[in-house]
GROMACS .gro file of C-alpha atoms in nm:
model
  228
    1UNK     CA    1   5.538  11.393   4.614
    2UNK     CA    2   5.248  11.237   4.426
    3UNK     CA    3   5.227  10.938   4.592
    4UNK     CA    4   4.922  10.948   4.900
    5UNK     CA    5   4.781  10.775   5.185
    6UNK     CA    6   4.513  10.493   5.059
    7UNK     CA    7   4.352  10.208   5.273
    8UNK     CA    8   4.230   9.928   5.066
    9UNK     CA    9   3.969   9.653   5.235
   10UNK     CA   10   4.102   9.335   5.143
   11UNK     CA   11   3.753   9.169   5.085
   12UNK     CA   12   3.866   8.783   5.125
   13UNK     CA   13   3.845   8.902   5.487
   14UNK     CA   14   3.423   8.953   5.460
   15UNK     CA   15   3.168   8.738   5.465
   16UNK     CA   16   3.139   8.568   5.142
   17UNK     CA   17   2.749   8.499   5.101
   18UNK     CA   18   2.743   8.930   5.142
   19UNK     CA   19   3.006   9.053   4.908
   20UNK     CA   20   2.853   9.299   4.686
   21UNK     CA   21   2.701   9.417   4.996
   22UNK     CA   22   3.064   9.481   5.190
   23UNK     CA   23   3.222   9.612   4.900
   24UNK     CA   24   2.943   9.886   5.001
   25UNK     CA   25   2.983   9.900   5.344
   26UNK     CA   26   3.373   9.887   5.323
   27UNK     CA   27   3.375  10.201   5.038
   28UNK     CA   28   3.017  10.345   5.343
   29UNK     CA   29   3.315  10.309   5.578
   30UNK     CA   30   3.576  10.531   5.400
   31UNK     CA   31   3.745  10.297   5.223
   32UNK     CA   32   3.981  10.403   4.876
   33UNK     CA   33   4.006  10.105   4.733
   34UNK     CA   34   3.916   9.781   4.745
   35UNK     CA   35   4.170   9.504   4.744
   36UNK     CA   36   4.076   9.161   4.534
   37UNK     CA   37   4.285   8.873   4.559
   38UNK     CA   38   4.263   8.597   4.321
   39UNK     CA   39   4.395   8.276   4.392
   40UNK     CA   40   4.426   8.000   4.065
   41UNK     CA   41   4.467   7.642   4.372
   42UNK     CA   42   4.874   7.640   4.127
   43UNK     CA   43   5.052   7.933   4.223
   44UNK     CA   44   4.927   7.909   4.586
   45UNK     CA   45   4.735   7.625   4.731
   46UNK     CA   46   4.371   7.790   4.798
   47UNK     CA   47   4.123   7.862   4.513
   48UNK     CA   48   3.899   8.202   4.579
   49UNK     CA   49   3.704   8.349   4.260
   50UNK     CA   50   3.755   8.482   3.916
   51UNK     CA   51   3.646   8.762   3.679
   52UNK     CA   52   3.273   8.625   3.661
   53UNK     CA   53   3.237   8.747   4.054
   54UNK     CA   54   3.411   9.068   3.968
   55UNK     CA   55   3.184   9.173   3.752
   56UNK     CA   56   2.880   9.106   3.967
   57UNK     CA   57   3.104   9.275   4.225
   58UNK     CA   58   3.136   9.609   3.945
   59UNK     CA   59   2.772   9.583   3.863
   60UNK     CA   60   2.704   9.574   4.231
   61UNK     CA   61   2.888   9.887   4.334
   62UNK     CA   62   2.858  10.070   4.042
   63UNK     CA   63   3.151  10.233   3.853
   64UNK     CA   64   3.332  10.438   4.117
   65UNK     CA   65   3.578  10.172   4.383
   66UNK     CA   66   3.902  10.129   4.261
   67UNK     CA   67   3.913   9.692   4.241
   68UNK     CA   68   4.292   9.678   4.322
   69UNK     CA   69   4.329   9.235   4.151
   70UNK     CA   70   4.580   9.081   4.344
   71UNK     CA   71   4.689   8.783   4.116
   72UNK     CA   72   4.802   8.510   4.265
   73UNK     CA   73   4.795   8.311   3.990
   74UNK     CA   74   5.072   8.044   3.771
   75UNK     CA   75   4.900   8.209   3.360
   76UNK     CA   76   4.881   8.596   3.464
   77UNK     CA   77   4.865   8.694   3.108
   78UNK     CA   78   4.572   8.442   3.038
   79UNK     CA   79   4.284   8.662   3.286
   80UNK     CA   80   4.415   9.014   3.207
   81UNK     CA   81   4.177   9.060   2.885
   82UNK     CA   82   3.858   8.912   3.093
   83UNK     CA   83   3.983   9.125   3.417
   84UNK     CA   84   3.975   9.430   3.216
   85UNK     CA   85   3.655   9.320   3.073
   86UNK     CA   86   3.450   9.271   3.402
   87UNK     CA   87   3.570   9.688   3.555
   88UNK     CA   88   3.915   9.598   3.773
   89UNK     CA   89   4.096   9.879   3.799
   90UNK     CA   90   4.443   9.768   3.915
   91UNK     CA   91   4.591   9.470   3.749
   92UNK     CA   92   4.842   9.350   4.003
   93UNK     CA   93   5.084   9.024   3.878
   94UNK     CA   94   5.335   8.810   4.122
   95UNK     CA   95   5.658   8.889   3.961
   96UNK     CA   96   5.804   8.495   4.006
   97UNK     CA   97   5.467   8.353   3.770
   98UNK     CA   98   5.669   8.532   3.464
   99UNK     CA   99   5.954   8.486   3.260
  100UNK     CA  100   5.808   8.826   3.025
  101UNK     CA  101   5.680   9.077   3.312
  102UNK     CA  102   5.804   9.382   3.054
  103UNK     CA  103   5.588   9.191   2.747
  104UNK     CA  104   5.263   9.137   3.081
  105UNK     CA  105   5.283   9.475   3.152
  106UNK     CA  106   5.252   9.651   2.844
  107UNK     CA  107   4.936   9.435   2.813
  108UNK     CA  108   4.817   9.563   3.084
  109UNK     CA  109   4.832   9.866   3.013
  110UNK     CA  110   4.722   9.785   2.641
  111UNK     CA  111   4.361   9.720   2.786
  112UNK     CA  112   4.329   9.932   3.011
  113UNK     CA  113   4.405   9.899   3.388
  114UNK     CA  114   4.681  10.036   3.614
  115UNK     CA  115   4.997   9.772   3.677
  116UNK     CA  116   5.108   9.628   4.012
  117UNK     CA  117   5.445   9.447   4.047
  118UNK     CA  118   5.424   9.180   4.317
  119UNK     CA  119   5.706   9.015   4.517
  120UNK     CA  120   5.714   8.729   4.837
  121UNK     CA  121   5.853   8.678   5.133
  122UNK     CA  122   6.178   8.529   4.950
  123UNK     CA  123   6.191   8.698   4.606
  124UNK     CA  124   6.417   9.016   4.669
  125UNK     CA  125   6.306   9.355   4.612
  126UNK     CA  126   6.606   9.419   4.339
  127UNK     CA  127   6.467   9.134   4.155
  128UNK     CA  128   6.179   9.392   4.103
  129UNK     CA  129   6.427   9.711   4.060
  130UNK     CA  130   6.429   9.660   3.671
  131UNK     CA  131   6.020   9.718   3.539
  132UNK     CA  132   5.987   9.986   3.888
  133UNK     CA  133   5.962  10.258   3.601
  134UNK     CA  134   5.702  10.057   3.442
  135UNK     CA  135   5.473  10.050   3.700
  136UNK     CA  136   5.178  10.180   3.945
  137UNK     CA  137   5.241  10.019   4.201
  138UNK     CA  138   5.496   9.743   4.335
  139UNK     CA  139   5.352   9.570   4.615
  140UNK     CA  140   5.586   9.381   4.922
  141UNK     CA  141   5.420   9.073   5.041
  142UNK     CA  142   5.442   9.089   5.437
  143UNK     CA  143   5.333   8.742   5.486
  144UNK     CA  144   5.390   8.392   5.228
  145UNK     CA  145   5.112   8.492   4.990
  146UNK     CA  146   4.740   8.205   5.013
  147UNK     CA  147   4.591   8.216   5.321
  148UNK     CA  148   4.439   8.531   5.557
  149UNK     CA  149   4.552   8.540   5.918
  150UNK     CA  150   4.915   8.500   5.940
  151UNK     CA  151   5.199   8.699   6.061
  152UNK     CA  152   5.296   9.013   6.003
  153UNK     CA  153   5.722   8.971   5.885
  154UNK     CA  154   5.841   9.266   6.049
  155UNK     CA  155   6.163   9.212   5.815
  156UNK     CA  156   5.949   9.260   5.485
  157UNK     CA  157   6.032   9.658   5.602
  158UNK     CA  158   6.402   9.713   5.450
  159UNK     CA  159   6.238   9.610   5.096
  160UNK     CA  160   5.943   9.908   5.224
  161UNK     CA  161   6.235  10.115   5.264
  162UNK     CA  162   6.490  10.034   4.966
  163UNK     CA  163   6.209  10.077   4.704
  164UNK     CA  164   6.052  10.420   4.895
  165UNK     CA  165   6.421  10.600   4.874
  166UNK     CA  166   6.516  10.487   4.503
  167UNK     CA  167   6.186  10.535   4.442
  168UNK     CA  168   6.024  10.829   4.547
  169UNK     CA  169   5.746  10.838   4.377
  170UNK     CA  170   5.625  10.510   4.318
  171UNK     CA  171   5.274  10.367   4.538
  172UNK     CA  172   5.391  10.106   4.774
  173UNK     CA  173   5.143   9.892   4.913
  174UNK     CA  174   5.226   9.604   5.177
  175UNK     CA  175   4.931   9.347   5.224
  176UNK     CA  176   4.905   9.062   5.510
  177UNK     CA  177   4.916   9.087   5.867
  178UNK     CA  178   4.826   9.488   5.856
  179UNK     CA  179   4.643   9.603   6.111
  180UNK     CA  180   4.659   9.903   6.375
  181UNK     CA  181   5.008   9.732   6.528
  182UNK     CA  182   5.160   9.671   6.252
  183UNK     CA  183   5.036  10.018   6.086
  184UNK     CA  184   5.388  10.221   6.217
  185UNK     CA  185   5.663   9.979   6.072
  186UNK     CA  186   5.487  10.020   5.754
  187UNK     CA  187   5.412  10.388   5.731
  188UNK     CA  188   5.801  10.454   5.891
  189UNK     CA  189   5.899  10.236   5.607
  190UNK     CA  190   5.761  10.411   5.368
  191UNK     CA  191   5.427  10.212   5.265
  192UNK     CA  192   5.148  10.432   5.100
  193UNK     CA  193   4.887  10.221   4.997
  194UNK     CA  194   4.785   9.953   5.341
  195UNK     CA  195   4.598   9.619   5.219
  196UNK     CA  196   4.399   9.490   5.560
  197UNK     CA  197   4.171   9.214   5.589
  198UNK     CA  198   4.043   9.101   5.902
  199UNK     CA  199   4.139   9.453   6.082
  200UNK     CA  200   3.928   9.596   5.914
  201UNK     CA  201   3.687   9.429   5.761
  202UNK     CA  202   3.599   9.206   6.115
  203UNK     CA  203   3.642   9.522   6.295
  204UNK     CA  204   3.346   9.667   6.512
  205UNK     CA  205   3.444   9.959   6.382
  206UNK     CA  206   3.585   9.944   6.035
  207UNK     CA  207   3.558  10.321   6.005
  208UNK     CA  208   3.776  10.415   6.288
  209UNK     CA  209   4.029  10.185   6.173
  210UNK     CA  210   4.029  10.283   5.832
  211UNK     CA  211   4.099  10.669   5.964
  212UNK     CA  212   4.378  10.553   6.224
  213UNK     CA  213   4.598  10.374   5.869
  214UNK     CA  214   4.522  10.671   5.698
  215UNK     CA  215   4.675  10.911   5.962
  216UNK     CA  216   4.952  10.658   6.080
  217UNK     CA  217   5.040  10.650   5.688
  218UNK     CA  218   5.041  11.059   5.612
  219UNK     CA  219   5.178  11.138   5.955
  220UNK     CA  220   5.508  10.894   5.825
  221UNK     CA  221   5.482  11.066   5.496
  222UNK     CA  222   5.480  11.446   5.636
  223UNK     CA  223   5.786  11.359   5.859
  224UNK     CA  224   5.935  11.158   5.551
  225UNK     CA  225   5.930  11.523   5.384
  226UNK     CA  226   6.067  11.772   5.671
  227UNK     CA  227   6.325  11.502   5.695
  228UNK     CA  228   6.473  11.540   5.333
   0.00000   0.00000   0.00000
């Protein structure tokens, strides 16, 4: 088993006027990585931030924090080089946005970043499967991308279970409505990278929430290895 439990706070849920210090705070509270949502107003209705902001955050937090870029943009190939130059570590694009995923995967790798591939709730996991051997992480969206605060879609869990059974060592991320009340379903299905927004960021005690989420995933992983 080559994957591990990792918790990535979604920084879009934090006070955007204090983004740098919020990133530092999340890392100090035990986050394994930071999940940065980039939205272009085309692929999703909202607009967030781009590579200049990522570069500022990298300068603020230093070289160590791992930046997982969730690229909710209609032309992901356009931003690969700028994001790499800005200090992004992983470039997660949506399968729905490209007709040439193989080429994009190659481009991301050549720019020195890890590759994540995301699917919206309406996209089948079988459509992602042909690329699973070429990526570092699969992201199964558990809400419709573009807005925070939506209700967790439990009916996405079979996608996670299927991916885990077919690709046992793949990093599998879930994003949307994930917190203490929904983590066990994600962990049991086989997710190991957990994006959590307001449940962590808006908590009075982010450290204990992060620890609780990580423990749930670790225990489910342990159980899975014993069951095999």
